[in-house]
Coordinates of C-alpha atoms in Angstrom, one line a residue:
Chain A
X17 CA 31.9 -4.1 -20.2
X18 CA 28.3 -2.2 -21.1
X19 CA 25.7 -2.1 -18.6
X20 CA 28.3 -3.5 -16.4
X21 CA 25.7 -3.5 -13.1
X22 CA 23.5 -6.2 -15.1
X23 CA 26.1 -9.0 -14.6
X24 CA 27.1 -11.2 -11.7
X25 CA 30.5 -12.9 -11.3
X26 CA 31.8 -16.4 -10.3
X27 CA 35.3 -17.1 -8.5
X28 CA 35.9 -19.4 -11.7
X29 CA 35.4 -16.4 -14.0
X30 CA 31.7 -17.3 -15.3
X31 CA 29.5 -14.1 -15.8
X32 CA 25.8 -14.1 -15.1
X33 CA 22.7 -11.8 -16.5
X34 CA 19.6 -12.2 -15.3
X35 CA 15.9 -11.9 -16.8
X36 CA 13.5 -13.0 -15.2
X37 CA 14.2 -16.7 -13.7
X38 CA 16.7 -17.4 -16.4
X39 CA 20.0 -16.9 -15.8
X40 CA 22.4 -16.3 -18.7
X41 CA 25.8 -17.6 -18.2
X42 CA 29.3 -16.6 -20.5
X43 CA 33.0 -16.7 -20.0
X44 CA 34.4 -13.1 -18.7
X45 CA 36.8 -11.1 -20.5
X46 CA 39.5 -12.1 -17.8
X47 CA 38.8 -16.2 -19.0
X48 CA 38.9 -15.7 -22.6
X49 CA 42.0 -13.5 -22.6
X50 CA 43.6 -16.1 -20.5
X51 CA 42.5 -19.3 -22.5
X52 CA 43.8 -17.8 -25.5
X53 CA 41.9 -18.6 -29.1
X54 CA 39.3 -20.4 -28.5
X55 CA 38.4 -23.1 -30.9
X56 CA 35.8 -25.8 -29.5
X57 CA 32.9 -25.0 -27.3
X58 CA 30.8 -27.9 -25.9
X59 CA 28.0 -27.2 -24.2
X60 CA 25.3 -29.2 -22.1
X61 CA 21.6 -30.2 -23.9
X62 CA 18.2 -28.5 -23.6
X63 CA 16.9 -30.3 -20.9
X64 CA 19.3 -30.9 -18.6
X65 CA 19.4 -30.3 -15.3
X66 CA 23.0 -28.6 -13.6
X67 CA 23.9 -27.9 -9.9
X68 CA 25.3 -24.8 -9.2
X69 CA 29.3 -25.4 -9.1
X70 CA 29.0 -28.3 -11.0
X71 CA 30.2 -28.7 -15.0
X72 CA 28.5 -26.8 -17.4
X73 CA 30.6 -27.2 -20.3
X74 CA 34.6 -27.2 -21.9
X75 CA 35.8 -24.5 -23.4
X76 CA 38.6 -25.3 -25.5
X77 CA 42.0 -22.9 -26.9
X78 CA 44.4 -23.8 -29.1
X79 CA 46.3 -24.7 -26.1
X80 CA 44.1 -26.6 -23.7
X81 CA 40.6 -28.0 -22.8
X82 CA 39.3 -25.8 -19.8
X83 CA 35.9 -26.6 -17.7
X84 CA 33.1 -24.2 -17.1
X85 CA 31.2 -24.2 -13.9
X86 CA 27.0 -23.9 -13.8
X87 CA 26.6 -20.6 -11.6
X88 CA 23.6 -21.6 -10.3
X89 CA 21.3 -24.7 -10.0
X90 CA 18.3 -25.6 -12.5
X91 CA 17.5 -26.8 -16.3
X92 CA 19.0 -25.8 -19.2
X93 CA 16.1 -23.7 -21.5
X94 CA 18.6 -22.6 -24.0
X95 CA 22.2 -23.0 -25.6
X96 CA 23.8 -20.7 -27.9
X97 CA 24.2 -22.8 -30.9
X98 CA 26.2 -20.4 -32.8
X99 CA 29.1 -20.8 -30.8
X100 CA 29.4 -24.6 -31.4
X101 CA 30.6 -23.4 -35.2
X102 CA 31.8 -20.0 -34.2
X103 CA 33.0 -20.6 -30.7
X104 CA 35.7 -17.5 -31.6
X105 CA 32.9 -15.1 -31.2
X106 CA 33.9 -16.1 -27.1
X107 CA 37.4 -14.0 -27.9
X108 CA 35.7 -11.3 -29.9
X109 CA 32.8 -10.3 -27.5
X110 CA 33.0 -12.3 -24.4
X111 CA 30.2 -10.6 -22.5
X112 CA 27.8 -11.1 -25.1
X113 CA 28.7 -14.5 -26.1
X114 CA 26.4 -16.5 -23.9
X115 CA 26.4 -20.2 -23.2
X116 CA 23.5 -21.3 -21.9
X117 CA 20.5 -20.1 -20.2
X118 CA 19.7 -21.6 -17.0
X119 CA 15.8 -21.4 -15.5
X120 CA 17.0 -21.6 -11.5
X121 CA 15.5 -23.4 -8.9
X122 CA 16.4 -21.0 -5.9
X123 CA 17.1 -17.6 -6.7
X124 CA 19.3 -17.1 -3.2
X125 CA 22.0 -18.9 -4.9
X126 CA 22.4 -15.3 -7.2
X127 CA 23.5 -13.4 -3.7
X128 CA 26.4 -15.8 -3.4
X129 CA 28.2 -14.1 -6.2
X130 CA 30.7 -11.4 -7.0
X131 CA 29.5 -7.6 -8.4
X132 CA 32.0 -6.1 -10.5
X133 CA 34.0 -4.9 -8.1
X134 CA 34.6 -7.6 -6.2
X135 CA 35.2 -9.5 -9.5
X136 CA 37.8 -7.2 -10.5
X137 CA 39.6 -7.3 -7.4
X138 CA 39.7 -10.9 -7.5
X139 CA 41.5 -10.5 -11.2
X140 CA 44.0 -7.9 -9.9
X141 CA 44.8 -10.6 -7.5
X142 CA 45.5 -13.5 -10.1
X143 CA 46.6 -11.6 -12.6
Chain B
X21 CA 62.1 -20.6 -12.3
X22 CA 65.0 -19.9 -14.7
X23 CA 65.1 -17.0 -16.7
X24 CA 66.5 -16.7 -19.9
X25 CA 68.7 -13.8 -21.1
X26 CA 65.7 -12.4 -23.3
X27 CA 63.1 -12.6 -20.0
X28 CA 63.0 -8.5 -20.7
X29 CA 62.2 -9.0 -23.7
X30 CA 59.3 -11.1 -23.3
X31 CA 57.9 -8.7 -20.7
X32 CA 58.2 -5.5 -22.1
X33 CA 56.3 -7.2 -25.4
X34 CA 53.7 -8.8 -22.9
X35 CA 54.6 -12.2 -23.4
X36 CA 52.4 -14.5 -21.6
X37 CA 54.8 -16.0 -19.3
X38 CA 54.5 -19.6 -18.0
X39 CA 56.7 -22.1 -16.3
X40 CA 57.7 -24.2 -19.4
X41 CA 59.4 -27.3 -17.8
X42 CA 61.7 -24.7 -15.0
X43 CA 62.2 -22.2 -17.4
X44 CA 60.3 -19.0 -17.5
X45 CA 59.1 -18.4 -21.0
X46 CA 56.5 -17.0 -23.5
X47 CA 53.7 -19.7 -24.3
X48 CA 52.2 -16.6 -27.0
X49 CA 52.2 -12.8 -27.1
X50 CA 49.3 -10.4 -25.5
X51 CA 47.9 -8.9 -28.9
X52 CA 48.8 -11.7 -31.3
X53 CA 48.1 -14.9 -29.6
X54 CA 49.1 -19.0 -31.1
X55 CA 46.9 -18.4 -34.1
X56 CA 48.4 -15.2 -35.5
X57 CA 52.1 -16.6 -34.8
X58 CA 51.4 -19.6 -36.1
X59 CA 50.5 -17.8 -39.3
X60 CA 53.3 -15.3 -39.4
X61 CA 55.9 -18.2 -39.1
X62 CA 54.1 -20.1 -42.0
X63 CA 54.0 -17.0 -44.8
X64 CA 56.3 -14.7 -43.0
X65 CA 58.7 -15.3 -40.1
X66 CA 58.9 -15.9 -36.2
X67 CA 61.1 -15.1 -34.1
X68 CA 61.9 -17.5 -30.8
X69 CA 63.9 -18.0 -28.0
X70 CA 64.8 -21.1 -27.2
X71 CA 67.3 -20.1 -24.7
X72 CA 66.5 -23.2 -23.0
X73 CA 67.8 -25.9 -25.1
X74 CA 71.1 -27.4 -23.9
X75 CA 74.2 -27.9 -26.0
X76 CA 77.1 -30.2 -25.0
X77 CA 80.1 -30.3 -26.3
X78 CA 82.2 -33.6 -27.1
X79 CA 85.8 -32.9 -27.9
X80 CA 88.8 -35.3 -28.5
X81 CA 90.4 -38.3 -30.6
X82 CA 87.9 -40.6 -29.6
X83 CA 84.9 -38.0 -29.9
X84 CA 83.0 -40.0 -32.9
X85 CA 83.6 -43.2 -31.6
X86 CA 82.0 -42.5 -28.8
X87 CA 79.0 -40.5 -30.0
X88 CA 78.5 -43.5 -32.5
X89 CA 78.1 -45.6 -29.3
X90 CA 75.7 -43.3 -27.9
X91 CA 73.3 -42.7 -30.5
X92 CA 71.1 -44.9 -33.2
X93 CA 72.0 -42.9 -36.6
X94 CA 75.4 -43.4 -38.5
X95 CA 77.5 -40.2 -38.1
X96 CA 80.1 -41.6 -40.4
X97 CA 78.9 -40.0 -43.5
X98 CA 78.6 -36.2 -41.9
X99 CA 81.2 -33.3 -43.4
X100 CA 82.3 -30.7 -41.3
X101 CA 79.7 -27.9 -40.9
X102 CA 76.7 -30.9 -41.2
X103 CA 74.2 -31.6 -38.4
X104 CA 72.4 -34.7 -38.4
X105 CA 69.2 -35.9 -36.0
X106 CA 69.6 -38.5 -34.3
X107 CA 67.5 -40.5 -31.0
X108 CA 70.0 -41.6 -28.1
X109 CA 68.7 -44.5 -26.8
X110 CA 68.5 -47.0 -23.4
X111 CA 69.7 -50.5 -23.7
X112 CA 66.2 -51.8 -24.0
X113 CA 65.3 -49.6 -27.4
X114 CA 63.6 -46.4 -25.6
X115 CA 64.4 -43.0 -25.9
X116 CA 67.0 -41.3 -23.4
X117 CA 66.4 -38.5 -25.7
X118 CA 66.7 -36.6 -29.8
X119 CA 69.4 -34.4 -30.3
X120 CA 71.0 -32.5 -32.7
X121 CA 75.2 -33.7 -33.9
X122 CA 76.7 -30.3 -35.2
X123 CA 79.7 -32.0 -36.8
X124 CA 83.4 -28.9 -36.4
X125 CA 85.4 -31.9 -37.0
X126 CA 86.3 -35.3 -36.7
X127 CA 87.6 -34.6 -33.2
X128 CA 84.9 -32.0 -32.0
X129 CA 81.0 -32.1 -31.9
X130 CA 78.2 -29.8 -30.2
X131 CA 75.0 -31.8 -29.2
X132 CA 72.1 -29.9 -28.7
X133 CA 69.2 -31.7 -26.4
X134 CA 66.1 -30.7 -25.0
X135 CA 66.0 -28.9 -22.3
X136 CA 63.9 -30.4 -19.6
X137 CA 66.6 -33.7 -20.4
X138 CA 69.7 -31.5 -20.2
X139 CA 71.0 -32.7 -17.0
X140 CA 69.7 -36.4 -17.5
X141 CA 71.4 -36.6 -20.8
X142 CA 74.6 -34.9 -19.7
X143 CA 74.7 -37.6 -16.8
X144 CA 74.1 -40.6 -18.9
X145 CA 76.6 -39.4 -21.3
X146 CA 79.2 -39.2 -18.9
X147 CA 78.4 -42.5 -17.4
X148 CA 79.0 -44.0 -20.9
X149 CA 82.2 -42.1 -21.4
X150 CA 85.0 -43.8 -23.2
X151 CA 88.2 -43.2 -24.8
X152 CA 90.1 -39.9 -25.1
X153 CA 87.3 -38.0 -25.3
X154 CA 86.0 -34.8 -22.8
X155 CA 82.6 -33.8 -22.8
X156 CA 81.2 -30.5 -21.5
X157 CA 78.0 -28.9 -20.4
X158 CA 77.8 -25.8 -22.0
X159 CA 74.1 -24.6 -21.8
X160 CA 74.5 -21.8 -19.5
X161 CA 76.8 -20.2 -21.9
X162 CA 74.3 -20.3 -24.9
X163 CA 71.4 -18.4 -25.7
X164 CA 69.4 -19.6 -29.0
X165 CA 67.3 -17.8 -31.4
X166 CA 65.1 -19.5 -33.9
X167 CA 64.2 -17.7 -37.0
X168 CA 61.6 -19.2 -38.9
X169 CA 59.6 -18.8 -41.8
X170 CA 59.7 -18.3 -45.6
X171 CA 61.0 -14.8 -44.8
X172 CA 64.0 -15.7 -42.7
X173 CA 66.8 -15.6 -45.0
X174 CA 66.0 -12.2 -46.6
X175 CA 66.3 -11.0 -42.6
X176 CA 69.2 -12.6 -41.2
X177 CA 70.7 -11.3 -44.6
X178 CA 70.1 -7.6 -43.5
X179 CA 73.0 -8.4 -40.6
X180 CA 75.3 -10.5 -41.8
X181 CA 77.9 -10.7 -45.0
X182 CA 77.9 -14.1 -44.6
X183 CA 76.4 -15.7 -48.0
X184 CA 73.0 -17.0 -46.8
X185 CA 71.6 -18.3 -49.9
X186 CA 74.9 -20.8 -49.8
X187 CA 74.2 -22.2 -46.9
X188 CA 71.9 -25.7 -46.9
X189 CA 69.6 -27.6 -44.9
X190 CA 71.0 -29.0 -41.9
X191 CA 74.8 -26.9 -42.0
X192 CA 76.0 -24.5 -40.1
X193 CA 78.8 -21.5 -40.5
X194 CA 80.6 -21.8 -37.2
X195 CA 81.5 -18.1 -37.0
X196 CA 79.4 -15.7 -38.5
X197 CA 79.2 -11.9 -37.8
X198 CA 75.8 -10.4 -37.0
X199 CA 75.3 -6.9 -36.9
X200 CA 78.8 -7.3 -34.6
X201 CA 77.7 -10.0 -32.8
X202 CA 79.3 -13.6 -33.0
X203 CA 77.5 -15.9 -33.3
X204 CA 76.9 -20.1 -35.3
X205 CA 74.2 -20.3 -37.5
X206 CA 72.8 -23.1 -38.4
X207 CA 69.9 -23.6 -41.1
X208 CA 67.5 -25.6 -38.8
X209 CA 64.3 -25.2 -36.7
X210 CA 61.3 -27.4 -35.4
X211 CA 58.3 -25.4 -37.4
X212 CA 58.4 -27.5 -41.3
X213 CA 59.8 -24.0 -42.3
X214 CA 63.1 -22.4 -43.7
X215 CA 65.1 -20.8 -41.0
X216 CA 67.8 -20.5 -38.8
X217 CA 68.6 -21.6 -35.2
X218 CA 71.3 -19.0 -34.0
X219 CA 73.0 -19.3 -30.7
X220 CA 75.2 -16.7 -28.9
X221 CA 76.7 -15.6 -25.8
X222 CA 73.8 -14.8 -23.4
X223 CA 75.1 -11.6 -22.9
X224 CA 74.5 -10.4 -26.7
X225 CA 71.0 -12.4 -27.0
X226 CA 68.7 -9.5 -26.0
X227 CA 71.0 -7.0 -28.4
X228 CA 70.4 -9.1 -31.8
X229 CA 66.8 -10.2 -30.4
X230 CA 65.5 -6.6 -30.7
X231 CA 67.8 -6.4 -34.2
X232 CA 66.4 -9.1 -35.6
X233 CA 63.1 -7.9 -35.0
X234 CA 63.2 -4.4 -35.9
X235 CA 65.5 -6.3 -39.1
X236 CA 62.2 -8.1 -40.2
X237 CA 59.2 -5.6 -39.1
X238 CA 59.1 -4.9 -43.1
X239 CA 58.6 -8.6 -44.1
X240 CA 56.0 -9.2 -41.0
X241 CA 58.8 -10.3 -38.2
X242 CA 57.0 -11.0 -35.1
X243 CA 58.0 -12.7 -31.6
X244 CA 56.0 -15.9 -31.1
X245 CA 55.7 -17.9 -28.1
X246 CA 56.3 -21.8 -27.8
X247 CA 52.4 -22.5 -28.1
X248 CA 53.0 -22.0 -31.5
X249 CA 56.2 -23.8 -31.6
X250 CA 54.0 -26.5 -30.9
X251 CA 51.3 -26.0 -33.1
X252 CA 54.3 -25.8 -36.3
X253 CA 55.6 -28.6 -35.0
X254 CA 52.4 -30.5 -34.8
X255 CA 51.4 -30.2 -38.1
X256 CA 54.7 -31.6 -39.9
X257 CA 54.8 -33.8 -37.3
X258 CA 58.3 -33.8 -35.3
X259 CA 58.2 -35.7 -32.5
X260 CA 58.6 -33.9 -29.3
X261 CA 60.1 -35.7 -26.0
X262 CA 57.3 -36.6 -23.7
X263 CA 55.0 -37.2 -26.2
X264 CA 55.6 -39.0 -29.4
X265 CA 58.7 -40.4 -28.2
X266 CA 60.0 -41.2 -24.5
X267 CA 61.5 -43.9 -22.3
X268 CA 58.6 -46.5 -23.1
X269 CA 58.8 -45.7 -27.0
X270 CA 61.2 -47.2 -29.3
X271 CA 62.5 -45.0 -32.2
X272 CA 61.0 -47.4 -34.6
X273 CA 57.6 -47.5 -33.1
X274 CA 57.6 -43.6 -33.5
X275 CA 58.2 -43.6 -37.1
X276 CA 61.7 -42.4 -36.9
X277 CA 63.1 -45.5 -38.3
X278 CA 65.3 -43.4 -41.0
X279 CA 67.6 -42.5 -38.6
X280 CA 68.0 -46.0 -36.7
X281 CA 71.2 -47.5 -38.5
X282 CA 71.0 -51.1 -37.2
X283 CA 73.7 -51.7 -39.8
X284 CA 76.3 -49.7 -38.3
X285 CA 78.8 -51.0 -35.3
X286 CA 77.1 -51.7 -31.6
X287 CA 75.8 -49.1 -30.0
X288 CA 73.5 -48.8 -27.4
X289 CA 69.8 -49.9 -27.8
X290 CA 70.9 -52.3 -30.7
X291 CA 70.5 -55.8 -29.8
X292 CA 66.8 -54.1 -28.6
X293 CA 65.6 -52.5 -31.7
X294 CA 67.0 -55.3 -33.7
X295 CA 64.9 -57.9 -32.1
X296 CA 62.0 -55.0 -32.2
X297 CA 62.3 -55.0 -36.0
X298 CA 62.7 -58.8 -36.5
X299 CA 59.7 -59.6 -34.1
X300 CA 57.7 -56.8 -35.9
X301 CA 57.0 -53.4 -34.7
X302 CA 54.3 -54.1 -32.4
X303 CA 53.0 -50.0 -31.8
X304 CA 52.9 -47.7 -34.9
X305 CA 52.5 -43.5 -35.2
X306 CA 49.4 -42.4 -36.5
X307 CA 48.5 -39.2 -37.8
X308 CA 44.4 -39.0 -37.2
X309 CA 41.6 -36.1 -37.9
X310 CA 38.3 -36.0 -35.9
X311 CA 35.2 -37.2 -37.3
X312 CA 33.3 -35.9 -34.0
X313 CA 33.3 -33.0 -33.0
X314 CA 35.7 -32.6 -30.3
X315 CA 39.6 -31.9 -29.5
X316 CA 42.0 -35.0 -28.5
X317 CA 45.0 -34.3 -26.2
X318 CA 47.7 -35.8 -25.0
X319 CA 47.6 -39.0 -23.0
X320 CA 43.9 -39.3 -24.5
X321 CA 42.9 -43.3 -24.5
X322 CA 42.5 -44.9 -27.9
X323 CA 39.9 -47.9 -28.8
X324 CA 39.0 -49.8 -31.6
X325 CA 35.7 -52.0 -31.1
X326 CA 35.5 -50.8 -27.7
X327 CA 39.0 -52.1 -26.5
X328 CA 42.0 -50.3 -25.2
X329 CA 44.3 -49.8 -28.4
X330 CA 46.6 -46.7 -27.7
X331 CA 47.1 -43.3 -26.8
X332 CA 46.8 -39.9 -28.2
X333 CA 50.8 -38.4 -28.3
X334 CA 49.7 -35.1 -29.2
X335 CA 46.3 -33.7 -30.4
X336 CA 45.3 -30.2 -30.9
X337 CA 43.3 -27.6 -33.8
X338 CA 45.4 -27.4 -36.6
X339 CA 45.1 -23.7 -37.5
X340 CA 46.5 -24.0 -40.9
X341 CA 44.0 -26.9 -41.7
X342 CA 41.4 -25.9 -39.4
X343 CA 40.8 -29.3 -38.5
X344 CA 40.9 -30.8 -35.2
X345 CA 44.0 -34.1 -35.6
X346 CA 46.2 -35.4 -33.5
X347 CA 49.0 -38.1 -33.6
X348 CA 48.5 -41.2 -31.6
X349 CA 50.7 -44.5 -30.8
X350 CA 48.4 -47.5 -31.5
X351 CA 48.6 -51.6 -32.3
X352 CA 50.2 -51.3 -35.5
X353 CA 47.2 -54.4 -36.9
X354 CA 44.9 -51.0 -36.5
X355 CA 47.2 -48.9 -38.0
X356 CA 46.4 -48.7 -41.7
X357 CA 45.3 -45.7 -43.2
X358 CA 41.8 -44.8 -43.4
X359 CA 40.5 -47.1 -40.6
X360 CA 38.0 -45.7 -37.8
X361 CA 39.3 -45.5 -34.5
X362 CA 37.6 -43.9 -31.6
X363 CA 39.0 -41.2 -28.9
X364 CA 38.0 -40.8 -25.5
X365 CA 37.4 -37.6 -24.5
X366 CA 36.5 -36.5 -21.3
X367 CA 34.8 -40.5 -21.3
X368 CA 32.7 -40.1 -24.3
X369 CA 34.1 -42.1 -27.3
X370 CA 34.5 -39.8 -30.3
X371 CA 35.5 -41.1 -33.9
X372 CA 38.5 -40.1 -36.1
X373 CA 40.1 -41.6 -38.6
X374 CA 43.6 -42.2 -39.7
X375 CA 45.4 -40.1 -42.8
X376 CA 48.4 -39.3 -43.6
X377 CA 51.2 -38.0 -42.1
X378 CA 52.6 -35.6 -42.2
X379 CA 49.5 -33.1 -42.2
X380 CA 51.5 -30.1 -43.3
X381 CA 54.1 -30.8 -46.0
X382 CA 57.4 -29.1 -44.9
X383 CA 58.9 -26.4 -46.9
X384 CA 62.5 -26.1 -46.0
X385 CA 65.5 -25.7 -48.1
X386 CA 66.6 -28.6 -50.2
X387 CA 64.6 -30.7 -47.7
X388 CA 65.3 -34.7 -48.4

């Protein structure tokens, strides 16, 4: 993965980048591998307010419908349209295909999650 | 979980490896994945194992008599070296299970049944054993290939002498020589494709597995997992146990009313269907595509003007009509073709609307 330090992990294999009080949340590399082709993506509105751990979205293969977890707390300021019609761009380039942008509420939530090498102990170990 | 004689196999060619109903088994292939299988089996060839499938064998005088008994089609008109599809069914017109008659002779038969009913089928066909007859579980001696694809003739023809090209839809050659190995061959599969379903001794499975393969590499052979097994299957819609048909689902109400002979002598699930079919088939099939965005799945509840009206049977992307469809089991009075009905998924009610089935024509050889 480039610039590997500028993303933040979840135990439910979400990745996080952050500018500035947004936080811009994907599938890993780990997820997308594991789901398989993906072809559906549904994603939350503009607008609406997630909780961190909560449901973000469903990302769906050819084989099943899986959930996607809201990293951290706040609004929704941005979704990444072109996956609703190319939601295969996940399996191509999982670190660059976004979901969502999220403006937090509390930025402490951020310290709660996994650097890289945490995260990639934690796919060693369920792998 | 069990392990079929080709686990190796599956490992060294970094199947993904799930637990498929007990048995340990590719769902798709690191590197290729459902889609690319799916494809290779539709204008090339795939190779499976379906190890897992059980075969019992009914031998003895009273052998068709009693399989006539046990199951809804007629096996009277079958010639030696014929398989017929047939449901077995409960007294009350629901599926035990759908199995595959391969027909030696009037006095000996090989059923093969799914897998995760193996041991409930061999049970309820020994409680319903009559006559000089002797039945036989013999799944742990079999291993079974699946060849499939518009390719899969000129393959298997590499190996064998046997005369390929002569051998039709739904036969089998009892005894055939591949590359040294013995094995039955039987022109058959679950993918809407020309193929063969091969079964051998376990102990030669991983030998012609890696044959066939290396065999094929020229006409685009690969290994492809049961996802797309699924996906084939899908799309020309045969049923699968579990889903389109089960305990609670008559063989009429699935749409497999062809091979219910109420005309032929009693046999279980009878009296049942009979009444089913003079009372009117109160749940039909559908075949359905999404109007909404969104992917139904199984179990999925169906509504028409905001009532309860079904379920989804199965429901997935179609990747050779990249559309998202499904099958579902509704009131037949909303049944007709073209007519809305809705989809709950994940409690939002999506639209899709009924077309024909199947959604992918099959292509096998002299297919009826």
């Amino acid at each position: 993965m480039a610039n590997s330090n500028e993303f933040k992990f979840t135990e439910t294999h979400e990745w996080v980048r952050v500018e500035g009080n947004k936080a811009y949340v994907g599938i890993t590399d780990f997820a997308q591998e594991h789901l398989g082709e993906i072809v559906f993506v549904e994603l939350p509105q503009v607008g609406d307010e997630l909780s961190s751990g909560g449901p973000l979205g469903v990302i769906e293969s050819v084989k099943a419908a899986s959930d996607v977890y809201a990293p951290v707390s706040g609004k929704v300021v941005e979704i990444n349209e072109d996956l609703l019609y190319e939601p295969g761009k996940i399996n191509e380039q999982a670190s660059e295909s976004w979901l969502v942008a999220i403006e937090f509420n509390d930025s402490s939530e951020l310290d709660g999650l996994l650097d890289d090498a945490a995260y990639e102990k934690l796919c060693q170990e369920e792998d | 979980m069990k392990k079929t004689p080709l686990y190796e196999q599956h490992v060294n060619l970094k199947g993904k490896v799930v637990d498929f109903g007990g048995w340990a088994l590719p769902i798709e292939y690191q590197g290729q994945g459902i889609l690319v299988e799916h494809e290779a089996v539709r204008t090339a060839a795939g190779l499976f194992d379906v190890s897992h499938m059980g075969e019992v064998t009914v031998k003895g005088p009273d052998a068709e008599k009693f399989i006539q008994k046990m199951i809804v089609n007629d096996i009277s008109p079958m010639s030696n070296f014929q398989i017929y599809y047939s449901p077995m069914c409960y007294p009350e017109g629901g599926v035990v299970d759908d199995l595959l008659v391969y027909k030696y002779h009037q006095e000996e038969y090989l059923l093969v049944i799914n897998a995760s009913n193996t041991d409930k089928d061999f049970q309820w066909l020994q409680e319903h054993l009559e006559g000089d007859v002797e039945i036989n579980n013999i799944s742990d001696q079999c291993a079974e290939l699946a060849l499939q694809g518009p390719k899969a003739e000129v393959i298997l023809q590499k190996l064998t002498d046997a005369n390929l090209s002569m051998l039709d839809y739904y036969h089998f050659l009892p005894e055939v020589n591949i590359s040294g190995v013995t094995a039955l061959i039987s022109r058959t599969g679950y993918t809407g494709e020309d193929g063969f379903e091969i079964y051998l001794d376990p102990k030669d499975a991983s030998f012609l597995w890696d044959k066939l393969l290396a065999a094929g590499k020229e006409e685009g052979l690969i290994p492809c997992g049961l996802g797309a097994r699924d996906t084939l299957r899908f799309e020309v819609c045969l049923p699968l146990y579990g889903q389109e048909i089960d305990r609670d689902i008559t063989p009429l109400e699935a749409g497999l009313g062809y091979f219910v002979k109420l005309d032929k002598n009693d046999f279980i699930g009878k009296d049942a269907l009979m009444k089913q079919k003079e009372m009117g088939i109160p749940r039909k099939l559908v075949g359905f595509e999404m109007i909404d965005r969104g992917i139904a799945r199984s179990h999925y509840e169906v509504q028409a003007d905001g009532e309860k009206i079904g379920f989804v049977t199965t429901g997935s992307f179609s990747p050779s009509l990249k559309k998202n469809i499904g099958l579902a089991l509704i009131d037949a009075k909303y049944a007709d073709e073209g007519g809305e009905i809705e989809i709950l998924v994940r409690n939002k009610a999506l639209k899709g609307k009924i077309i024909k089935k199947p959604f992918v024509k099959k292509s096998v050889k002299g297919a009826k």
